[in-house]
Coordinates of C-alpha atoms and ligand atoms in Angstrom, one line a residue:
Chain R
X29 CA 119.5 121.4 100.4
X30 CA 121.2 124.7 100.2
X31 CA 122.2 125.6 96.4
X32 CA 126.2 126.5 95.9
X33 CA 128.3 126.7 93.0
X34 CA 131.6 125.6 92.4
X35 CA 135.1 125.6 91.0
X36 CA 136.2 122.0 90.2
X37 CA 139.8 120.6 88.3
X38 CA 138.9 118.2 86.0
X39 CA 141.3 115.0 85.2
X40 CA 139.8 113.2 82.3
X41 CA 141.0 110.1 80.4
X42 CA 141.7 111.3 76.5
X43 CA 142.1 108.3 74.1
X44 CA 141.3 109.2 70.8
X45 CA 140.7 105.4 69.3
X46 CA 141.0 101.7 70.6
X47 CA 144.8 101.9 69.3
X48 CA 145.6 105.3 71.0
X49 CA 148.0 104.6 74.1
X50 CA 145.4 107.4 76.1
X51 CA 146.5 110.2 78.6
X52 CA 144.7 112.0 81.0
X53 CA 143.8 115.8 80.1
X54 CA 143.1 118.7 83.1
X55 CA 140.1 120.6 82.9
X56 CA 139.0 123.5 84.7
X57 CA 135.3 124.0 85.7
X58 CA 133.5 126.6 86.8
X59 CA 130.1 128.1 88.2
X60 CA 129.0 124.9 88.2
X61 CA 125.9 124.2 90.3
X62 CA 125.1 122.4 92.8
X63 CA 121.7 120.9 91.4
X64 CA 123.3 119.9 87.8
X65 CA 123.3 115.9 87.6
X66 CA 127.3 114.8 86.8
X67 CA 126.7 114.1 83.2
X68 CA 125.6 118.2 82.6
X69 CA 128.5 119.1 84.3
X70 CA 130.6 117.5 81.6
X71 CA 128.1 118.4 78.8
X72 CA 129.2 122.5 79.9
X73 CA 132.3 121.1 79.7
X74 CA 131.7 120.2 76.0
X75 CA 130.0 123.0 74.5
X76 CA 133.0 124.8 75.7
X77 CA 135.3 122.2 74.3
X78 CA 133.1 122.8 71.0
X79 CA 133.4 126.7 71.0
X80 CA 137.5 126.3 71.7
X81 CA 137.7 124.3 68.6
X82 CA 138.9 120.8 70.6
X83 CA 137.6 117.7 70.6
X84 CA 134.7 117.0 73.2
X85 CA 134.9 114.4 76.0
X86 CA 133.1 111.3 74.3
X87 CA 131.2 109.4 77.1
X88 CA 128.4 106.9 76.8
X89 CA 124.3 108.2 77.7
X90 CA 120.7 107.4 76.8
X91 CA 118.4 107.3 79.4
X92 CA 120.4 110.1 82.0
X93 CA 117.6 108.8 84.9
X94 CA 119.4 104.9 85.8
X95 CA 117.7 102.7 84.0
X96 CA 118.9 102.3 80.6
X97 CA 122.5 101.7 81.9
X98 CA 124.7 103.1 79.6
X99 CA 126.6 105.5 81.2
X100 CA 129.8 104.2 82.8
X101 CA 132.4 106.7 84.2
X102 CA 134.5 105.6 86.9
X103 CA 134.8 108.6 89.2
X104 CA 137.5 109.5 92.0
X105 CA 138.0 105.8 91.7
X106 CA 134.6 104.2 92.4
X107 CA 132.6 103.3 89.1
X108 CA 129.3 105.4 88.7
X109 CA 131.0 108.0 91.7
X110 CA 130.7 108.5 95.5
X111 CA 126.6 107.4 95.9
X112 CA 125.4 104.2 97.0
X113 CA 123.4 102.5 94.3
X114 CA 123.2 105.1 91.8
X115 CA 123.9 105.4 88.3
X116 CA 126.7 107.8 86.9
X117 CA 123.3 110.1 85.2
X118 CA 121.6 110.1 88.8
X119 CA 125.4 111.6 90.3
X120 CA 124.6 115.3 91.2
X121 CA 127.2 117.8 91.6
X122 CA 126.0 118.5 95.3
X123 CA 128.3 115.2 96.0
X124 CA 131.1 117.3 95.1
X125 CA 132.5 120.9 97.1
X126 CA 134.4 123.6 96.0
X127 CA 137.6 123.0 95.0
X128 CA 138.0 119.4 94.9
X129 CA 139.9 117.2 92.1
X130 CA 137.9 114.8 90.2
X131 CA 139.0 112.1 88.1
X132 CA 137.3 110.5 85.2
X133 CA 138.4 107.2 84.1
X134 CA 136.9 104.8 81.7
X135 CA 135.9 101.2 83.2
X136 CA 139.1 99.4 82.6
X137 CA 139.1 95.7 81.5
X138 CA 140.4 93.8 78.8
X139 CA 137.0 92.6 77.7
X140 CA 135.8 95.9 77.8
X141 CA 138.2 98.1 75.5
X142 CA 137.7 101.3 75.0
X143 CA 136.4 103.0 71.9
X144 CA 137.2 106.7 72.8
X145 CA 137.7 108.8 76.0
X146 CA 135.0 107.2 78.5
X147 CA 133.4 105.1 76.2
X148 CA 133.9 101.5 75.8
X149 CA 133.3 98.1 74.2
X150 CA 130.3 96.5 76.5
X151 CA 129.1 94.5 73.6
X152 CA 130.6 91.1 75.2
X153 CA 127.8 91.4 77.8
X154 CA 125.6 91.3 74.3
X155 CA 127.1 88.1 73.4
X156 CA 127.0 86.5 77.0
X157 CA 123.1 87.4 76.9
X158 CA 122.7 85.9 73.3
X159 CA 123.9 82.9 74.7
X160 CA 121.8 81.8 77.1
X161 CA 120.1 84.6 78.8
X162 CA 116.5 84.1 77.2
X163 CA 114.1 81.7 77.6
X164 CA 112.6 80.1 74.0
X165 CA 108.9 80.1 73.9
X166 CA 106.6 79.3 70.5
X167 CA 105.1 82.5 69.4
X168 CA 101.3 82.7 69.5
X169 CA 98.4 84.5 71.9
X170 CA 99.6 86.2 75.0
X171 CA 99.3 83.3 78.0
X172 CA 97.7 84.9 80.9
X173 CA 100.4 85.5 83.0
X174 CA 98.3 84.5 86.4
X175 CA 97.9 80.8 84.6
X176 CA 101.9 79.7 86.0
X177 CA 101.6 80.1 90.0
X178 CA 105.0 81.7 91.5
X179 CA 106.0 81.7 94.9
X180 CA 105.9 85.3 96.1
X181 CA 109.5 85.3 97.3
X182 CA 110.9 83.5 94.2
X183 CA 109.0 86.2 92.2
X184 CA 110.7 89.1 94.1
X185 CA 114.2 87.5 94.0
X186 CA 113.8 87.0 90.5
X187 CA 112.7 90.9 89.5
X188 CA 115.7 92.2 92.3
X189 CA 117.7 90.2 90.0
X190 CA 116.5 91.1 86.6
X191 CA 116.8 95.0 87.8
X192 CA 120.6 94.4 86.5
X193 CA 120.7 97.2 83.8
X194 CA 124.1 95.6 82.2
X195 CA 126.1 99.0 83.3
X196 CA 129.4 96.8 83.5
X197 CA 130.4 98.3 86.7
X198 CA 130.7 95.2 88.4
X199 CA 133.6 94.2 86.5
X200 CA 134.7 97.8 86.3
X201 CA 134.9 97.3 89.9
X202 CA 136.2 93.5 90.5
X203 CA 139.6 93.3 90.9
X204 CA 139.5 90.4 88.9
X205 CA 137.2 92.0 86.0
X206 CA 134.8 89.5 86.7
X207 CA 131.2 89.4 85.0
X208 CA 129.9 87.3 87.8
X209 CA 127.5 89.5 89.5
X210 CA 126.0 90.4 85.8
X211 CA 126.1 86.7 84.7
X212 CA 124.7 85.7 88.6
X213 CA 121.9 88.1 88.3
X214 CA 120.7 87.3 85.3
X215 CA 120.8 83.3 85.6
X216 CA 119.3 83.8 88.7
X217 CA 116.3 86.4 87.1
X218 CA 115.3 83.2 85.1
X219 CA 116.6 80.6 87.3
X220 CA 114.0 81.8 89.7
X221 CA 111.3 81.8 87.4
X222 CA 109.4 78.2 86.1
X223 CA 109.2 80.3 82.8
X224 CA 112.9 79.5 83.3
X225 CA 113.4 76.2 84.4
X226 CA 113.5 74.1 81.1
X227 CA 116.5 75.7 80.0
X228 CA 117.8 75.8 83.4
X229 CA 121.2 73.8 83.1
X230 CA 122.1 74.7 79.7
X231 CA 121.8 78.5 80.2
X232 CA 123.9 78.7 82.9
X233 CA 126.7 76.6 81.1
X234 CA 126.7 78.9 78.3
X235 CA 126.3 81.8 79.8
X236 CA 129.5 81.1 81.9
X237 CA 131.6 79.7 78.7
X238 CA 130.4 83.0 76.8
X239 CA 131.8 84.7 80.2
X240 CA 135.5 83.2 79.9
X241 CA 135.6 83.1 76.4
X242 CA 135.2 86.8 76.7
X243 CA 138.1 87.3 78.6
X244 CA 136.5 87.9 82.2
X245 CA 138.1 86.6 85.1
X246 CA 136.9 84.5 87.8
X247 CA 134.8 85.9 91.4
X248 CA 137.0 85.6 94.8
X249 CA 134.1 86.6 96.3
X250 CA 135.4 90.1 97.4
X251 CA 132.0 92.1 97.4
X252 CA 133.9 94.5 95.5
X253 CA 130.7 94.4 92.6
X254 CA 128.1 94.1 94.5
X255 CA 129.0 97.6 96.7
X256 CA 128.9 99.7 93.4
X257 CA 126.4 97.9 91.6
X258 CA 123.8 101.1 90.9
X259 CA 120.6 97.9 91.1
X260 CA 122.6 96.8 94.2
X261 CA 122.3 93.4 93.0
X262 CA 123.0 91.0 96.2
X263 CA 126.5 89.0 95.8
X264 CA 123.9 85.9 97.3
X265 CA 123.1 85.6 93.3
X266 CA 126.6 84.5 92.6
X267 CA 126.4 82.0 95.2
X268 CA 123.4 80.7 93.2
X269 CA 124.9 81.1 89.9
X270 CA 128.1 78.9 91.3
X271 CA 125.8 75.8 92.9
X272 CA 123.9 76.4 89.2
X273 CA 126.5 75.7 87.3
X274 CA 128.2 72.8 89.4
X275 CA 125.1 70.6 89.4
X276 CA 124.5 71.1 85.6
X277 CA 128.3 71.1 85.2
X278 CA 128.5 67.6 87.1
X279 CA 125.3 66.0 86.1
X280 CA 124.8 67.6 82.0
X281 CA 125.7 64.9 79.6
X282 CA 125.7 67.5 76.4
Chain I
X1 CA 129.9 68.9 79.3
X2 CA 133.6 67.0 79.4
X3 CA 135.1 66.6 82.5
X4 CA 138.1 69.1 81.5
X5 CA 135.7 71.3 80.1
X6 CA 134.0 71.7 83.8
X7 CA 137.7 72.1 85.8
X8 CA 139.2 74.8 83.4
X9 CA 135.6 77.2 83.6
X10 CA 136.5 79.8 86.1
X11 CA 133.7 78.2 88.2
X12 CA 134.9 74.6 87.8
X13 CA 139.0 76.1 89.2
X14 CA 137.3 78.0 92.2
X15 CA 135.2 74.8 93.1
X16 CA 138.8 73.1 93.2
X17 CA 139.7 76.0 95.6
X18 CA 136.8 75.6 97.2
X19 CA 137.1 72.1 98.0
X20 CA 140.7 71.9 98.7
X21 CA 140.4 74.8 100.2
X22 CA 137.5 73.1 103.4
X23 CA 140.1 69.8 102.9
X24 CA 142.8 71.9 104.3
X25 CA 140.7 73.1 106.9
X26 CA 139.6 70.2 108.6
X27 CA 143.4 68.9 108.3
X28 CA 144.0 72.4 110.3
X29 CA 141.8 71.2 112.9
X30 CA 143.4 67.9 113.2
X31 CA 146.9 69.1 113.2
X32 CA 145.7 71.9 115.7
X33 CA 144.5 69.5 118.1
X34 CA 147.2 67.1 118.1
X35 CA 150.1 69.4 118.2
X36 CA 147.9 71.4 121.5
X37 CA 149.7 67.5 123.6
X38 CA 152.7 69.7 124.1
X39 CA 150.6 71.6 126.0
X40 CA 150.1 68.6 128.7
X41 CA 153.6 69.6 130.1
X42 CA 150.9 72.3 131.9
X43 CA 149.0 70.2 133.4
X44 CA 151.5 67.1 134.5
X45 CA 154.9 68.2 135.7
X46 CA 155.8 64.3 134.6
X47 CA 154.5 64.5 131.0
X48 CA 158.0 65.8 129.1
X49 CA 155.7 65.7 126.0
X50 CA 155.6 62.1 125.7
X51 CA 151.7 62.6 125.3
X52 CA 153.0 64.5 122.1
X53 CA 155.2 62.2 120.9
X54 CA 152.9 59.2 121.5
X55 CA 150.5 61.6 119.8
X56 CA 152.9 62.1 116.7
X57 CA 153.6 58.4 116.1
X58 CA 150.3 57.0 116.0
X59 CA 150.0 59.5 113.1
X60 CA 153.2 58.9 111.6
X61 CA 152.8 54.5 112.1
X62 CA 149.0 54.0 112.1
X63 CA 147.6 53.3 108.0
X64 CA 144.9 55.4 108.4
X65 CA 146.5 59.0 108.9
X66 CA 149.1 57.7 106.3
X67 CA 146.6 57.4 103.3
X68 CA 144.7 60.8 105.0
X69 CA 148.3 62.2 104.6
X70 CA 148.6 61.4 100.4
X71 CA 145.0 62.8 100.0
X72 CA 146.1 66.1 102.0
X73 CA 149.3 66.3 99.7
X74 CA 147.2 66.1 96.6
X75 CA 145.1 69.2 97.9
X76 CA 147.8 71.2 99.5
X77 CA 149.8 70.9 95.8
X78 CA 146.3 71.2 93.9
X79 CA 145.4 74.4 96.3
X80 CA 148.9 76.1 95.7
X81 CA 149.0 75.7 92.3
X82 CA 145.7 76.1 91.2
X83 CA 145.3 79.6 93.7
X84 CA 148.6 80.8 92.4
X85 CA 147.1 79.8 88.5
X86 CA 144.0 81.9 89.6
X87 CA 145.7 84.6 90.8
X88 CA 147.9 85.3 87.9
X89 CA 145.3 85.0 85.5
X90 CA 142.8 87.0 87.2
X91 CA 145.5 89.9 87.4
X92 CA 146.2 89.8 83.6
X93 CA 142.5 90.6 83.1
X94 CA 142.8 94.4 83.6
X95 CA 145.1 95.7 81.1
X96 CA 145.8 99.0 81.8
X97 CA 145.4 99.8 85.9
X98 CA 143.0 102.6 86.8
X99 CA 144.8 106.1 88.6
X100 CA 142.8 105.9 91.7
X101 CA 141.9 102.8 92.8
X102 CA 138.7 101.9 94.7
X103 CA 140.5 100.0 97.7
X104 CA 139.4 99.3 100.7
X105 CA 136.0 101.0 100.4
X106 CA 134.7 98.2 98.6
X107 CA 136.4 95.3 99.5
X108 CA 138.8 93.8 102.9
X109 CA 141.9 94.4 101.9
X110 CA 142.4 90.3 103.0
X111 CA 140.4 89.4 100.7
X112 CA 142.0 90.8 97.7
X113 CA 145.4 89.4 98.8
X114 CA 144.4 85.8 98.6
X115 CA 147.0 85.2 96.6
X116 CA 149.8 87.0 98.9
X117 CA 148.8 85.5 101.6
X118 CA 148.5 82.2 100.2
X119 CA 152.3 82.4 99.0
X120 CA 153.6 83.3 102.3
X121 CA 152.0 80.6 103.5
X122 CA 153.7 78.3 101.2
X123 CA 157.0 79.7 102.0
X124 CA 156.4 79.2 105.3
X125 CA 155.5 75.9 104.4
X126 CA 158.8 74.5 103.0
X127 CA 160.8 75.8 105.6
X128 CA 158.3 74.3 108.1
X129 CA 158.8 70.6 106.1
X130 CA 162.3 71.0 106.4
X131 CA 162.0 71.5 109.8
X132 CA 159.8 69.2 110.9
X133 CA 158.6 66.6 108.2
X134 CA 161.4 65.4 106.1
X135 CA 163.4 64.7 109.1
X136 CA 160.4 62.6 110.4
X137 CA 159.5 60.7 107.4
X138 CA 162.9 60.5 105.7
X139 CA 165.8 61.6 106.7
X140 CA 165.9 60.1 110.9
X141 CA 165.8 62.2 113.9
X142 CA 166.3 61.6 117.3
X143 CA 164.5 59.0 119.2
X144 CA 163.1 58.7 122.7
X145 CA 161.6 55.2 124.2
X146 CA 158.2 55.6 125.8
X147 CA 156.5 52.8 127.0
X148 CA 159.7 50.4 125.6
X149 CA 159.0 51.2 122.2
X150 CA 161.4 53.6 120.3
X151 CA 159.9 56.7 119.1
X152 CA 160.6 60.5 117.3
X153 CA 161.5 62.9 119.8
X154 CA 159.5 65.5 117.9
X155 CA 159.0 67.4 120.8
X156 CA 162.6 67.8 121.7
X157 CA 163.1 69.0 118.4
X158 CA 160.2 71.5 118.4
X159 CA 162.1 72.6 121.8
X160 CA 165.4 73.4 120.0
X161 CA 163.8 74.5 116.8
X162 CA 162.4 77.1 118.7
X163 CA 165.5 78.5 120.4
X164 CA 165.5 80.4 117.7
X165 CA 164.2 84.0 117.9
X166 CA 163.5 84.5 113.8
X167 CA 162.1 81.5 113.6
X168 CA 159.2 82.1 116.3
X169 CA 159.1 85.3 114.6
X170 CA 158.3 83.4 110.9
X171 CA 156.3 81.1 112.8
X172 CA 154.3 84.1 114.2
X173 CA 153.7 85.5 110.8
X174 CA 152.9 82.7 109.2
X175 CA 150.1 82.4 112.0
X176 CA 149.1 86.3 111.1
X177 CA 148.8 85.3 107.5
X178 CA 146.6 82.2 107.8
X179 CA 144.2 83.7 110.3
X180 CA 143.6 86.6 107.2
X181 CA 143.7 83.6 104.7
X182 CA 140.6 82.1 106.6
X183 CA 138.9 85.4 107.5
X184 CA 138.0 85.8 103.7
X185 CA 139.0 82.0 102.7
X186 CA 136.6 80.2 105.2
X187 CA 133.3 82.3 104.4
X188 CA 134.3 82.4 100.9
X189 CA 134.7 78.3 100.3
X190 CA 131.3 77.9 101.1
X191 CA 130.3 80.5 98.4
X192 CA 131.8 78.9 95.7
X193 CA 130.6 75.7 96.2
X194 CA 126.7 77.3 96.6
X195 CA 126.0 78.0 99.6
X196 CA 123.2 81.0 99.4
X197 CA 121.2 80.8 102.5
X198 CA 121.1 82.7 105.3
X199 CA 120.7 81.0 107.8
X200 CA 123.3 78.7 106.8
X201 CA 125.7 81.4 105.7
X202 CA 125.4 83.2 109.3
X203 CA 126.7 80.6 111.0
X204 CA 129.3 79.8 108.4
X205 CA 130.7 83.7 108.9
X206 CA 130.4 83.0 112.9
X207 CA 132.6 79.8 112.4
X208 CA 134.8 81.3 109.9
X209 CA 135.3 84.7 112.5
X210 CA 136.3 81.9 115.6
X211 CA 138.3 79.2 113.4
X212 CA 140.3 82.4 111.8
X213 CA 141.3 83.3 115.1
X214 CA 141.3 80.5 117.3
X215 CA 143.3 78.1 115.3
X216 CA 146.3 80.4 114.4
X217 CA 146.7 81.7 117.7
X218 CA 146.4 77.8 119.3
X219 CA 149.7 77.8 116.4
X220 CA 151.5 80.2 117.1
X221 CA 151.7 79.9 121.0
X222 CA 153.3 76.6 120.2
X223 CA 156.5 78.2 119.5
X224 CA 156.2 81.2 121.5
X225 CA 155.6 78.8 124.6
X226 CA 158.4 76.6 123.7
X227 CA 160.7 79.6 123.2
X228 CA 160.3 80.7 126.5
X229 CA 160.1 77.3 128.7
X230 CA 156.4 78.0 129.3
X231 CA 156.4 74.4 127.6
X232 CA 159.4 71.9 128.0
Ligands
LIG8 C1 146.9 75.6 105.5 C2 146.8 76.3 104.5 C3 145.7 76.9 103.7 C4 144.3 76.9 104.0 C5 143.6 76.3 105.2 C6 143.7 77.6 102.9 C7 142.3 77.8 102.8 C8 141.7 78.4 101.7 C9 140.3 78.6 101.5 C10 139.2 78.0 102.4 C11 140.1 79.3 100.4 C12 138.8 79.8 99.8 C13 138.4 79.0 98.6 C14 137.2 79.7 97.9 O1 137.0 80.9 98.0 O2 136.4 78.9 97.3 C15 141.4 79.6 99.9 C16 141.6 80.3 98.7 C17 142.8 80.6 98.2 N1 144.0 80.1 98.6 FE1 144.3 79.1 100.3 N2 144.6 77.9 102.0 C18 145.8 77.5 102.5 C19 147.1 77.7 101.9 C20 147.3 78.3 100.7 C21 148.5 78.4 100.0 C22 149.8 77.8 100.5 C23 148.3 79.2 98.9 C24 149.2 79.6 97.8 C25 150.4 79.7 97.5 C26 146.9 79.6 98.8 C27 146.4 80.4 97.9 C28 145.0 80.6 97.8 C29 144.4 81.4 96.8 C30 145.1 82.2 95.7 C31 143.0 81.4 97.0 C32 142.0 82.0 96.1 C33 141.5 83.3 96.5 C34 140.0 83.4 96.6 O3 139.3 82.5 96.3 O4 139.6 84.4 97.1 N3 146.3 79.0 100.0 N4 142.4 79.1 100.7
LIG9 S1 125.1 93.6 88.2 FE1 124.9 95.8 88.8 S2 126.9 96.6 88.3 FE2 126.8 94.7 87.2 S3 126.0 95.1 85.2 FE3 124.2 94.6 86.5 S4 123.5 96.6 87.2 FE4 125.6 97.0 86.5
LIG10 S1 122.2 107.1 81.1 FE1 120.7 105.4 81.3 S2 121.4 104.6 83.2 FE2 122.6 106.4 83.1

């Protein structure tokens, strides 16, 4: 692909602290190059913030190469930008052209609130996973791990499911703020599994409390999650995590 | 887990929905199929829609569709006021809304107005009991005597009813509405109560495509035929 550079007005969501009431701030860019991934565009941003004296765009990053899944912009209204199942760190600026507008929100939910600029609160999926999302084995020598037989296609619906890297853009995304997909893909990751199955009916009950006690709302099935989700994490898991929970729902005596 | 606990999770409300939700279908196809008698006045110049009315009082006299009918109002009432519960909690989840939004790229635009849809179908809904059921079951209509006994004359009310140009038109609408309502709804039911296959949920998209369709329009050309004598 041909290299270009560019000239590009930033809009950016500015919110110093959770009680700030937030604003959006115009930036603009320019010489930036095609080949820079989305995230360096805004770090050239920042150094210049930095040399001005200002305040520099806060944003969350580790990994920058979509598997760590901490970065979480929600660009020209689609969370992690225009790709198809790609993180906001694997965005290049070769999705963009001269002259275009691009706006930077934050995801937006109440369960998610934001700490400062871009970055927000995603510790309730933390507390959804600590609820259920593990499996409890006694400590001891490694098990070989060809001694439990797994169907072939369980195993593969199981690790498509586990690829969820708890981004948040799902909810980001729903226009419910669901957690579904995230909840669905990782009951189902274990749900799959016979590593899994003791815990089977508890997890998935308190996974799901966790999940409205955080303040999430409930799935309409839109497909709204599963079209952004950078893993593209099939909507067929929240099918499962619904028939899941209604059989340990209606059957658990806890 | 407690009963209550399992019907207030956001799973247990939308397996309400879910299940109401098919209930109201297959009363759909009942009602449907019944109501399609006026259309014998096509087929037998002598019929006057006495097929319809004998129709319309076996379900309004016989015990069986009586007790069906008590079930159906618990799910129509549960439906309404557990979607509209939904829908108003699910919107308060946001908090501040986002600039740009993500639309239609994502999502059919019918299936993120559930809740719109679903409220002008219950508007439509009162004005169609006034209409049609209260007078039936309460407050008297006119009667007609077929085959010496004395029955409703639904079908002559239907045919003044629908002299009216706005209410064919509301009629119409509410048709418009319902067949979006089950383009997402029908599909959509059979997520939330589990159903993950594929082979299974290709033909539940198929049936939901033709049932969208099919059963509004058999609807709404009731009034548009009776509005312009096509039916009478
Ligand atoms: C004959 C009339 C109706 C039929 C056949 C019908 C059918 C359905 C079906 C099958 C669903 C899907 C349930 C699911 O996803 O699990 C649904 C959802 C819903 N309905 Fe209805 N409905 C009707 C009337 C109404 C009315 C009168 C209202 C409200 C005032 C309403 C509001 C809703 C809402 C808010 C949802 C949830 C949205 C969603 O799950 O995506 N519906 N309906
Ligand atoms: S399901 Fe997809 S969008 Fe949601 S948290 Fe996991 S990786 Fe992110
Ligand atoms: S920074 Fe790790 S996934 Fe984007």
């Amino acid at each position: 692909m041909e290299h270009y550079t560019m000239n590009l007005n930033l809009q950016v969501w500015r919110q110093k602290n959770k009680q700030d009431k937030g604003h959006f701030d115009t930036y603009q860019v320019s010489n930036i190059s095609s080949e820079m991934s989305f995230l360096e565009m805004i770090d050239v941003l920042n150094e210049r913030l930095i040399r001005e004296g200002s305040d520099p765009i806060a944003f969350d990053h580790d990994c920058r190469e979509g598997i760590c899944g901490m970065c979480s912009m929600y660009i020209n209204g689609k969370p992690h930008g225009p790709w198809e199942g790609t993180t906001t760190c694997q965005l290049h600026m070769r999705a963009f052209r001269d002259g275009d507008t691009i706006v930077v929100e934050p995801w937006r939910a109440k369960a998610f609130p934001v700490i400062k600029d871009l970055m927000v609160d995603r510790s309730a999926f933390d507390r959804i996973i600590q609820s259920g999302g593990y499996i409890s084995v006694n400590t001891g020598n490694a098990v070989d791990g060809n001694s439990i037989p797994v169907e072939k296609e369980k195993a593969d619906a199981s690790f498509a499911a586990a690829m969820c890297i708890g981004c948040g853009a799902c909810v980001a995304a729903c226009k419910n703020s669901s957690a579904m997909l995230f909840v669905s893909a990782k009951v189902s990751h274990l749900a799959l599994l016979p590593q899994g199955s003791p815990e089977r009916k508890t997890r998935v009950l308190d996974m799901m409390a966790q999940m409205d006690k955080e303040g999430f709302g409930s799935c309409t099935n839109t497909g709204a999650c599963e079209a952004v989700c950078p893993k593209e994490i099939s909507i067929t898991n929240i099918a499962r995590l619904n028939a899941e929970y209604i059989s340990a729902g209606l059957t658990e005596d806890k | 887990m407690k009963w209550s606990e399992f019907f207030t999770s956001s799973v247990g409300k939308k397996f309400i929905m879910g299940l109401t939700g098919i209930t109201l279908i297959l009363f759909l196809v009942v009602h449907a199929g019944l109501n399609a008698c006026i259309f014998a006045t096509l087929l037998d110049e002598n019929d006057h829609g006495e097929m319809f009315n004998k129709a319309a009082h076996f379900m309004g006299s016989n015990v069986i569709p009586r007790l069906l009918e008590i079930g159906l109002f618990l799910g129509i009432f549960l439906h309404i006021i557990q979607g509209l519960v939904l829908e108003f909690q699910n919107r308060s989840k946001r908090g501040i809304s986002y600039k740009v939004n993500y639309g239609n790229r994502g999502s059919k635009w019918y299936s993120r107005s559930m809740g719109l849809l679903g409220t002008i179908l219950l508007i439509f809904l009162i004005l169609h009991w006034v209409q049609f059921w209260i007078p039936s079951r309460f407050t008297g209509m006119e009667e007609v005597t077929i085959d010496g006994k004395q029955v409703h004359d639904l079908f002559g009310l239907m045919k003044t009813t629908f002299e009216e140009p706005w209410v064919v038109l509301v009629y119409v609408l509410a048709c418009i509405s319902l067949a979006y309502h089950l383009l997402h709804g029908f599909q959509s039911a059979f997520r939330t109560l589990g159903l993950r296959s594929n082979r299974y949920l290709r033909i539940v998209k198929g049936l939901g495509i033709a049932f969208s369709i099919l059963i509004p329009l058999v609807f709404a050309l009731m009034p548009i035929s009776m509005h312009f004598h096509w039916v009478g």
